[in-house]
Amino acid sequence: METDRSVISFPKANEVPEGAALAVAEHGKWDGLYLVDGEVRRWEGALEDVRSPVCFATADGATEQVIVGRTAKLDETAARAALAAAVGAWDHGRGAWPSSRVADRLAALSKFNERMRGERESVVRLLMWEIGKTRKDAESEFDRTVQYTQDTIEAVKEVDRTSARFQLAEGFIGQIRRSPLGVVLCMGPFNYPLNETYTTLIPALIMGNTIVSKLPRFGALSHMPLLRAMAECFPRGAVNVVNGDGATVVGPMMSSGQIDVLAFIGTSRVANILTRQHPKPNRLRTVTGLEAKNPAVVLPDADLDLAVRECVNGALSFNGQRCTAIKLVFVHRSIADDFVSRLSAAVDALRAGMPWEPGVTLTPLPEPNKCATLAALVDDAVAKGAKVANRGDRSFATFYRPAVVYPVTPSMRLYHEEQFGPIVPVAVYDDEREIDAFMRESNYGQQIALFGRDRDRIAFLVDALVNQVCRININSQCRRGPDSFPFTGRKDSAEGTLSVTDALRQFSIRSVVACQATESNKQLVQDIVASRKSAFLSTDFIL
Ligand code: G3H
């Protein structure tokens, strides 16, 4: 990797435009905040500096990462207190939140969503500074999350309408409703710190579970403007938001055996550590979104302009830091050189800059030493015969100019490992069966993108691959949305399915109240319903 100052231009502190700056009043405003038992508290113990991927150029020509705030490094006692608050609020399902009527929970969520809308600009700016997400992408992450919450509210109404009906079968009357599971530990990732935390937290909460949310290491500040609204919209202990070192904070929670559901988006390595810590694994439900090595396949008759455009977006949106990113491109030998030269030109044309600059696609990276990690993957491929086909693999400070690496072969790390960053590895294939073989041997099974027009070839690949991945994208990049579509994976890529409606199932279990349909039982049930004494046995529904 070449160090090259020209790959990025970092601003001086006084050059940040007003529309992007974190207000001076906000410096320190969010430091050390966390939410436990209905109170937003400021942690008096150790804090961790939040280093922005954005650097400032100093007067002496040096560059330094901007410190945008400090997060709480809670200790084990504080973590246990958060868990105790959630366990207390659950109270074996008898707590105020789990036993409340669906209408009341929906009202609380609607109120929270309204309050959340009011914090849009604060959250968007924190996303830009903490993780280097462009303004456009940060706004889209925020808006998509608000929409997801709204859609979830509507989906719950639908579930509620269906469950309001009594069922009659084989001489039995039954009422079946989805009921909560208990205490849910939600852990989102740094690349979508808000969206991917809330796409588990919101459905888990709305179904009546109580929550401890451990925030990701990067992106935690972006949650801070929402803590007050959480404290004011939900009963004490229903949602707790903590921060700190995973081993100190999460380890004791998992080994207590009091977590009923682990909702974790991150690596399979960490997911395995966490689930093994639970003393009664049969009592733990896990909902995970993990690594992926989604390939794109460019068939000989593909529309190359389209394939290049989608592969560039698919591989490099948010600098490739998406689980759904295209992480390896297979291109047919007959068009490989042409494709790689077009791809390289398109990658080299991408504009780099600060997250707030219009038209910028490439931005600095939040993970420490990420440039060196990426360069090591490229070095490994180059040592085994590949070349950097574009003007990439050059870095400065926290910025890495994307590398198109070609041809990548099975002996190279880039063929198998998830790079989670701005590298586009390209492999050559001759026969579609090689793609099938790649997926068979891969540890992952999330998605694939196919580019081509030949009906027979696409049909063959769809059937060969559909039982190895969970989404096949034809002539478009891999992606999670629309959020009404199931989002999941096979092997080490996921457990459980997330979509607006699937998530409601993941965070609940069906409970049934049943009796033989005798006259006296019917009268009893009717009396309970008419008296509106039970939240469960009820024909009320929400329109
Ligand atoms: O990192 C994984 C995200 O869920 C990807 O979502 O495809 O909408 O970027 P996306």
XYZ file of C-alpha atoms and ligand atoms in Angstrom:
553
model
C 0.000 0.000 0.000
C 1.306 3.367 -0.997
C 0.892 6.326 1.371
C -0.358 9.177 -0.764
C -1.601 12.459 0.688
C -3.328 13.311 -2.569
C -6.001 10.626 -2.113
C -7.985 12.765 0.329
C -8.125 16.347 1.453
C -8.858 16.764 5.154
C -10.205 20.167 6.246
C -8.814 22.532 8.832
C -11.072 22.856 11.888
C -12.371 26.250 10.722
C -13.222 24.926 7.252
C -16.117 22.703 8.337
C -19.322 24.226 6.914
C -21.940 25.334 9.385
C -24.424 22.797 8.049
C -22.142 19.928 9.024
C -20.461 21.073 12.212
C -21.407 19.567 15.526
C -22.695 22.599 17.428
C -20.219 23.779 20.040
C -22.991 23.300 22.592
C -23.054 19.628 21.648
C -19.402 19.031 22.504
C -19.571 17.109 25.741
C -23.368 17.153 25.715
C -23.668 13.440 25.063
C -20.574 12.332 27.003
C -21.064 9.257 29.160
C -24.865 9.084 28.886
C -26.718 5.809 29.262
C -30.266 4.785 30.094
C -31.133 2.503 32.994
C -34.425 1.909 34.763
C -36.113 4.866 33.123
C -33.344 7.364 33.934
C -30.832 8.939 31.598
C -27.654 8.885 33.682
C -24.177 10.287 33.157
C -21.486 7.713 33.911
C -18.999 8.936 36.512
C -16.448 6.209 35.769
C -14.137 5.630 32.807
C -15.042 7.186 29.450
C -13.765 6.355 25.982
C -12.869 9.008 23.411
C -14.892 8.758 20.215
C -12.393 9.341 17.411
C -13.991 10.421 14.195
C -12.704 8.924 10.964
C -12.644 12.576 9.877
C -9.292 14.221 10.524
C -8.355 17.873 10.813
C -5.302 19.213 9.035
C -3.261 21.157 11.559
C -1.185 24.282 10.943
C 2.098 22.320 10.984
C 0.900 20.052 8.166
C 0.005 17.136 10.417
C -3.364 15.356 10.498
C -5.267 14.297 13.567
C -8.520 12.418 14.103
C -11.222 14.639 15.587
C -12.530 13.623 18.995
C -16.288 14.117 18.829
C -17.302 12.990 22.273
C -16.842 10.325 24.892
C -18.869 7.238 25.616
C -19.391 5.480 28.936
C -17.243 2.459 29.691
C -19.651 0.921 32.137
C -18.342 -1.590 34.649
C -19.838 -4.959 35.484
C -21.945 -3.587 38.341
C -23.587 -1.003 36.083
C -24.195 -3.643 33.410
C -25.842 -5.915 35.989
C -28.016 -2.994 37.127
C -29.251 -2.506 33.556
C -30.042 -6.202 33.269
C -31.801 -6.143 36.647
C -33.941 -3.222 35.436
C -34.989 -5.171 32.331
C -35.611 -8.367 34.341
C -37.664 -6.358 36.848
C -39.679 -4.691 34.100
C -40.357 -8.114 32.597
C -41.304 -9.587 35.988
C -42.051 -13.018 34.536
C -44.348 -11.386 32.007
C -46.362 -9.535 34.672
C -44.531 -6.192 34.357
C -46.342 -3.041 33.270
C -44.965 -3.223 29.710
C -45.390 -6.938 28.866
C -48.870 -7.051 30.367
C -50.087 -3.817 28.793
C -52.673 -3.836 26.019
C -51.378 -3.767 22.460
C -53.081 -0.408 21.879
C -51.100 1.122 24.737
C -47.806 -0.228 23.436
C -48.543 1.076 19.956
C -49.384 4.491 21.375
C -46.041 4.568 23.227
C -44.145 3.577 20.067
C -45.975 6.195 17.987
C -45.094 8.856 20.538
C -41.469 7.750 20.509
C -41.344 7.786 16.702
C -42.704 11.327 16.693
C -40.067 12.429 19.203
C -37.413 10.659 17.135
C -38.310 12.631 14.010
C -37.468 15.791 15.944
C -33.870 14.591 16.516
C -33.130 13.928 12.832
C -30.471 16.562 12.292
C -28.565 15.766 15.526
C -28.501 12.041 14.711
C -27.523 12.607 11.071
C -24.598 14.814 12.032
C -23.385 12.334 14.614
C -23.539 9.540 12.016
C -21.433 11.650 9.646
C -18.809 12.368 12.291
C -18.735 9.050 14.106
C -18.685 6.586 11.245
C -17.990 8.775 8.211
C -21.345 8.088 6.538
C -22.204 10.608 3.813
C -25.011 13.025 4.647
C -27.211 11.379 2.018
C -26.651 7.896 3.459
C -26.977 9.119 7.057
C -30.300 10.777 6.240
C -31.462 7.655 4.481
C -30.467 5.506 7.490
C -32.455 7.781 9.778
C -35.546 8.060 7.539
C -35.590 4.356 6.829
C -35.549 3.657 10.574
C -38.470 6.000 11.261
C -40.371 4.376 8.387
C -39.519 0.894 9.692
C -41.011 1.822 13.059
C -44.145 3.173 11.399
C -44.485 0.039 9.253
C -43.968 -2.129 12.336
C -46.808 -0.335 14.104
C -49.090 -1.037 11.134
C -47.970 -4.695 10.991
C -48.763 -5.166 14.684
C -52.267 -3.808 14.113
C -52.754 -6.439 11.426
C -51.486 -9.219 13.730
C -53.795 -7.934 16.448
C -56.830 -7.906 14.154
C -56.179 -11.542 13.217
C -55.667 -12.650 16.814
C -58.850 -10.971 18.009
C -60.858 -13.814 16.441
C -61.552 -16.979 18.389
C -60.865 -20.208 16.532
C -63.024 -23.291 16.588
C -61.468 -26.718 15.856
C -62.336 -30.298 16.743
C -64.726 -29.243 19.499
C -62.280 -26.737 21.021
C -62.444 -22.958 21.219
C -59.110 -21.215 21.247
C -57.705 -17.760 21.185
C -54.162 -17.560 19.868
C -51.977 -14.490 20.329
C -48.340 -13.699 19.903
C -46.834 -13.055 23.307
C -43.426 -11.724 24.313
C -40.431 -13.902 25.193
C -38.760 -11.972 28.011
C -35.550 -9.961 28.178
C -33.953 -9.213 24.807
C -30.320 -8.156 24.466
C -30.012 -6.076 21.270
C -26.590 -5.417 19.773
C -26.289 -3.547 16.491
C -23.207 -3.030 14.301
C -21.183 0.112 13.574
C -22.088 0.354 9.885
C -25.802 0.895 10.545
C -25.623 1.764 14.228
C -29.114 3.207 14.336
C -31.016 1.186 11.747
C -29.697 -2.252 12.552
C -30.121 -1.708 16.284
C -33.668 -0.449 15.877
C -34.764 -3.141 13.425
C -34.454 -5.589 16.321
C -35.126 -3.259 19.266
C -38.401 -1.823 17.927
C -40.100 -5.138 17.035
C -38.849 -6.731 20.255
C -40.216 -3.844 22.299
C -43.529 -3.564 20.486
C -44.239 -7.247 21.127
C -43.916 -6.609 24.886
C -40.375 -7.770 25.619
C -38.052 -5.682 27.756
C -34.722 -4.611 26.352
C -31.084 -4.077 27.134
C -29.373 -2.495 24.147
C -25.577 -2.576 24.108
C -24.448 0.021 21.606
C -21.762 -0.596 18.999
C -18.260 0.777 19.609
C -18.552 3.266 16.736
C -21.883 4.982 16.291
C -22.911 4.969 19.946
C -23.162 8.759 20.191
C -25.795 8.798 17.453
C -28.149 7.094 19.933
C -27.683 9.704 22.632
C -30.195 12.290 21.328
C -32.896 9.589 21.565
C -32.347 8.454 25.163
C -34.497 11.153 26.753
C -37.441 10.266 24.474
C -37.015 6.585 25.355
C -37.067 7.371 29.057
C -40.231 9.433 28.655
C -42.189 7.185 26.285
C -41.741 3.765 27.926
C -42.215 2.450 31.478
C -39.164 2.225 33.752
C -36.811 -0.566 32.801
C -38.609 -1.475 29.564
C -35.649 -0.155 27.540
C -32.113 0.163 28.895
C -29.230 1.408 26.783
C -25.653 0.671 27.828
C -22.178 1.041 26.501
C -18.696 -0.259 27.171
C -16.313 -3.097 26.617
C -18.171 -6.214 25.432
C -16.432 -8.659 27.776
C -17.184 -6.462 30.823
C -20.713 -5.451 29.931
C -22.184 -8.276 27.839
C -20.319 -11.265 29.316
C -21.957 -11.022 32.765
C -25.402 -10.508 31.222
C -25.135 -13.601 29.054
C -23.631 -15.771 31.791
C -26.403 -14.733 34.209
C -28.805 -16.862 32.159
C -31.371 -14.049 32.330
C -31.229 -13.097 28.661
C -34.051 -14.821 26.784
C -33.264 -13.535 23.286
C -29.979 -12.414 21.802
C -30.443 -10.123 18.801
C -26.951 -9.611 17.467
C -25.673 -8.113 14.227
C -21.926 -8.610 13.919
C -19.450 -11.409 13.380
C -20.104 -15.124 13.808
C -16.995 -15.280 16.026
C -18.530 -12.910 18.596
C -22.009 -14.444 18.227
C -20.539 -17.842 19.100
C -18.706 -16.459 22.145
C -21.897 -14.839 23.419
C -24.198 -17.793 22.950
C -21.710 -20.146 24.625
C -21.698 -17.912 27.696
C -25.374 -18.619 28.331
C -25.674 -21.379 30.948
C -28.977 -22.683 29.543
C -28.664 -22.416 25.757
C -31.987 -24.152 25.178
C -33.665 -21.146 26.824
C -31.914 -18.677 24.547
C -33.399 -17.664 21.204
C -30.854 -16.109 18.857
C -31.601 -13.746 16.016
C -28.409 -12.838 14.202
C -27.134 -11.103 11.077
C -23.510 -12.077 10.528
C -20.810 -12.024 7.835
C -21.340 -12.569 4.143
C -19.226 -12.972 1.033
C -21.873 -12.104 -1.537
C -20.635 -12.728 -5.085
C -21.703 -11.010 -8.265
C -21.624 -13.071 -11.468
C -21.178 -11.293 -14.787
C -22.331 -13.601 -17.588
C -20.906 -13.306 -21.124
C -23.995 -11.501 -22.472
C -24.407 -9.084 -19.559
C -25.123 -5.413 -20.149
C -21.667 -4.282 -19.063
C -22.615 -0.675 -18.318
C -25.322 -1.876 -15.974
C -23.125 -4.583 -14.431
C -20.274 -2.132 -13.797
C -22.595 0.455 -12.276
C -24.295 -2.050 -9.971
C -21.036 -3.761 -8.999
C -19.424 -0.415 -8.104
C -22.428 0.643 -6.015
C -22.838 -2.822 -4.578
C -19.194 -3.163 -3.617
C -18.437 0.377 -2.526
C -21.540 2.051 -1.063
C -20.468 3.234 2.374
C -16.952 2.123 1.403
C -18.033 -1.537 1.203
C -18.909 -1.599 4.907
C -22.221 -3.404 4.457
C -22.960 -7.034 5.173
C -24.873 -7.087 1.885
C -21.996 -5.593 -0.138
C -20.754 -7.433 -3.224
C -17.468 -8.849 -1.954
C -16.275 -10.867 -4.957
C -17.091 -10.492 -8.661
C -16.967 -13.541 -10.948
C -16.673 -12.475 -14.562
C -16.738 -14.761 -17.594
C -13.304 -15.126 -19.228
C -14.604 -13.922 -22.615
C -15.359 -10.427 -21.254
C -13.049 -10.302 -18.238
C -10.444 -7.799 -19.499
C -13.088 -5.444 -20.878
C -15.134 -5.619 -17.671
C -12.115 -5.058 -15.406
C -10.938 -2.051 -17.368
C -14.434 -0.457 -17.241
C -14.793 -1.336 -13.563
C -11.385 0.159 -12.751
C -12.216 3.379 -14.568
C -15.550 3.646 -12.726
C -13.914 3.032 -9.334
C -11.184 5.581 -10.052
C -13.842 8.138 -10.981
C -15.532 7.945 -7.551
C -15.201 11.140 -5.613
C -13.566 11.046 -2.179
C -14.103 13.601 0.532
C -15.724 14.498 3.801
C -19.181 13.067 4.618
C -20.896 16.419 4.230
C -19.493 17.238 0.769
C -22.077 16.871 -2.012
C -21.327 14.168 -4.592
C -18.867 12.306 -2.370
C -19.027 8.497 -2.313
C -15.781 7.529 -0.606
C -15.103 8.682 2.929
C -12.623 7.911 5.736
C -12.985 4.663 7.686
C -13.874 4.442 11.400
C -12.129 1.193 12.405
C -8.590 1.607 13.771
C -5.867 0.179 11.490
C -8.423 -0.651 8.810
C -6.194 0.610 5.982
C -3.428 -1.781 7.074
C -5.900 -4.676 7.337
C -7.152 -4.015 3.802
C -3.631 -3.625 2.452
C -2.657 -6.992 3.961
C -5.469 -8.662 1.995
C -4.284 -6.998 -1.207
C -0.629 -7.903 -0.491
C -1.614 -11.536 -0.021
C -3.387 -11.565 -3.401
C -0.521 -9.764 -5.156
C 2.022 -12.201 -3.675
C -0.041 -15.027 -5.206
C -0.259 -13.511 -8.689
C -3.038 -10.889 -8.724
C -2.580 -7.223 -9.656
C -4.169 -3.997 -8.505
C -5.949 -3.103 -11.740
C -6.797 0.501 -10.901
C -5.221 3.454 -9.067
C -6.231 2.009 -5.709
C -4.543 0.553 -2.634
C -3.266 4.018 -1.727
C -4.074 5.483 1.630
C -3.605 8.455 3.857
C -4.467 8.528 7.577
C -7.985 7.017 7.880
C -8.746 6.983 4.163
C -8.157 4.079 1.767
C -8.581 4.475 -1.990
C -10.474 1.363 -3.227
C -8.492 -1.361 -4.974
C -9.768 -3.503 -7.848
C -7.791 -6.743 -7.434
C -7.609 -9.085 -10.432
C -7.524 -12.021 -11.053
C -8.385 -13.378 -7.621
C -8.040 -17.155 -7.232
C -9.015 -19.686 -4.542
C -5.550 -19.622 -2.960
C -6.019 -15.985 -1.955
C -7.617 -14.676 1.225
C -9.754 -12.245 -0.792
C -11.501 -15.196 -2.439
C -12.908 -16.445 0.891
C -12.674 -13.746 3.552
C -15.083 -10.903 4.072
C -13.093 -7.695 3.545
C -15.843 -5.376 4.847
C -14.193 -2.422 3.188
C -13.246 -0.796 -0.118
C -11.696 -3.638 -2.109
C -13.312 -5.125 -5.229
C -11.813 -8.583 -5.900
C -12.510 -9.960 -9.380
C -12.210 -13.659 -10.266
C -12.473 -15.208 -13.738
C -14.722 -18.185 -14.460
C -15.278 -20.405 -17.510
C -18.200 -22.564 -16.470
C -21.212 -21.687 -14.312
C -20.587 -24.795 -12.250
C -17.607 -22.935 -10.730
C -20.056 -20.476 -9.153
C -22.066 -23.334 -7.724
C -18.840 -24.832 -6.331
C -17.858 -21.495 -4.763
C -21.161 -21.274 -2.902
C -20.997 -24.908 -1.806
C -17.595 -24.359 -0.232
C -18.285 -20.901 1.186
C -18.906 -20.450 4.910
C -21.576 -17.937 4.008
C -24.949 -17.969 2.289
C -26.607 -14.571 2.250
C -27.111 -13.267 -1.327
C -25.784 -13.325 -4.875
C -26.167 -10.936 -7.828
C -26.451 -12.290 -11.390
C -25.878 -10.071 -14.429
C -26.923 -11.385 -17.836
C -29.763 -11.807 -20.326
C -29.612 -15.481 -21.270
C -32.781 -17.130 -19.998
C -31.263 -20.630 -19.781
C -28.109 -19.583 -17.947
C -29.950 -17.398 -15.431
C -32.526 -20.158 -14.853
C -29.752 -22.717 -14.281
C -27.986 -20.463 -11.788
C -31.191 -19.550 -9.946
C -32.001 -23.206 -9.370
C -28.426 -24.131 -8.498
C -28.091 -21.298 -5.991
C -31.478 -20.643 -4.460
C -30.989 -23.300 -1.802
C -27.523 -21.983 -0.970
C -28.308 -18.301 -0.470
C -31.444 -16.489 0.660
C -31.763 -13.883 -2.063
C -30.781 -13.880 -5.724
C -30.653 -10.433 -7.338
C -31.028 -10.379 -11.121
C -29.287 -7.486 -12.847
C -29.009 -5.532 -9.626
C -26.704 -5.336 -6.637
C -27.327 -7.188 -3.359
C -29.288 -5.298 -0.734
C -31.473 -5.687 2.321
C -34.501 -3.635 1.271
C -37.359 -3.300 0.763
C -37.823 -3.957 4.467
C -40.983 -5.972 3.777
C -38.784 -8.605 2.051
C -37.225 -11.313 4.233
C -33.623 -10.549 5.173
C -31.658 -13.594 6.265
C -28.864 -15.985 5.332
C -27.644 -19.549 5.577
C -24.575 -21.114 7.231
C -22.519 -18.486 9.108
C -24.475 -15.550 7.660
C -27.579 -15.404 9.873
C -29.986 -17.079 12.244
C -33.639 -16.154 11.993
C -35.266 -13.792 9.531
C -35.794 -10.067 9.733
C -38.390 -8.081 7.851
C -41.114 -5.891 9.239
C -43.430 -8.868 9.746
C -40.805 -11.613 10.274
C -39.204 -9.657 13.115
C -42.505 -9.643 15.002
C -42.461 -13.447 14.852
C -38.799 -13.662 15.905
C -39.465 -11.709 19.095
C -42.636 -13.475 20.166
C -44.159 -16.880 20.677
C -47.738 -17.970 20.123
C -49.694 -18.613 23.312
C -53.153 -20.128 23.229
C -56.026 -20.147 25.677
C -58.269 -23.101 24.868
C -61.307 -24.879 26.242
C -63.793 -27.490 25.111
C -66.690 -25.838 23.385
C -69.305 -26.727 25.998
C -72.146 -24.303 26.688
C -70.788 -23.432 30.126
C -67.253 -22.795 28.803
C -68.606 -20.655 25.971
C -70.601 -18.627 28.486
C -67.538 -18.243 30.728
C -65.356 -17.021 27.864
C -68.087 -14.680 26.671
C -68.434 -13.225 30.164
C -64.677 -12.593 30.407
C -64.635 -10.924 27.004
C -67.738 -8.833 27.736
C -66.361 -7.704 31.088
C -63.024 -6.732 29.390
C -61.247 -8.146 32.446
C -58.504 -9.805 30.370
C -56.016 -8.244 27.941
C -55.432 -11.658 26.326
C -58.972 -13.033 26.133
C -60.433 -10.189 24.179
C -62.044 -9.430 20.860
C -60.869 -5.795 20.870
C -58.774 -4.829 17.910
C -57.184 -1.687 16.574
C -58.120 -0.268 13.205
O -24.942 -4.322 6.684
C -25.990 -4.878 6.389
C -27.203 -4.060 6.087
O -28.372 -4.633 6.580
C -27.297 -3.790 4.649
O -28.416 -3.094 4.334
O -28.365 -3.544 1.898
O -29.756 -1.732 2.818
O -27.288 -1.502 2.801
P -28.456 -2.437 2.864
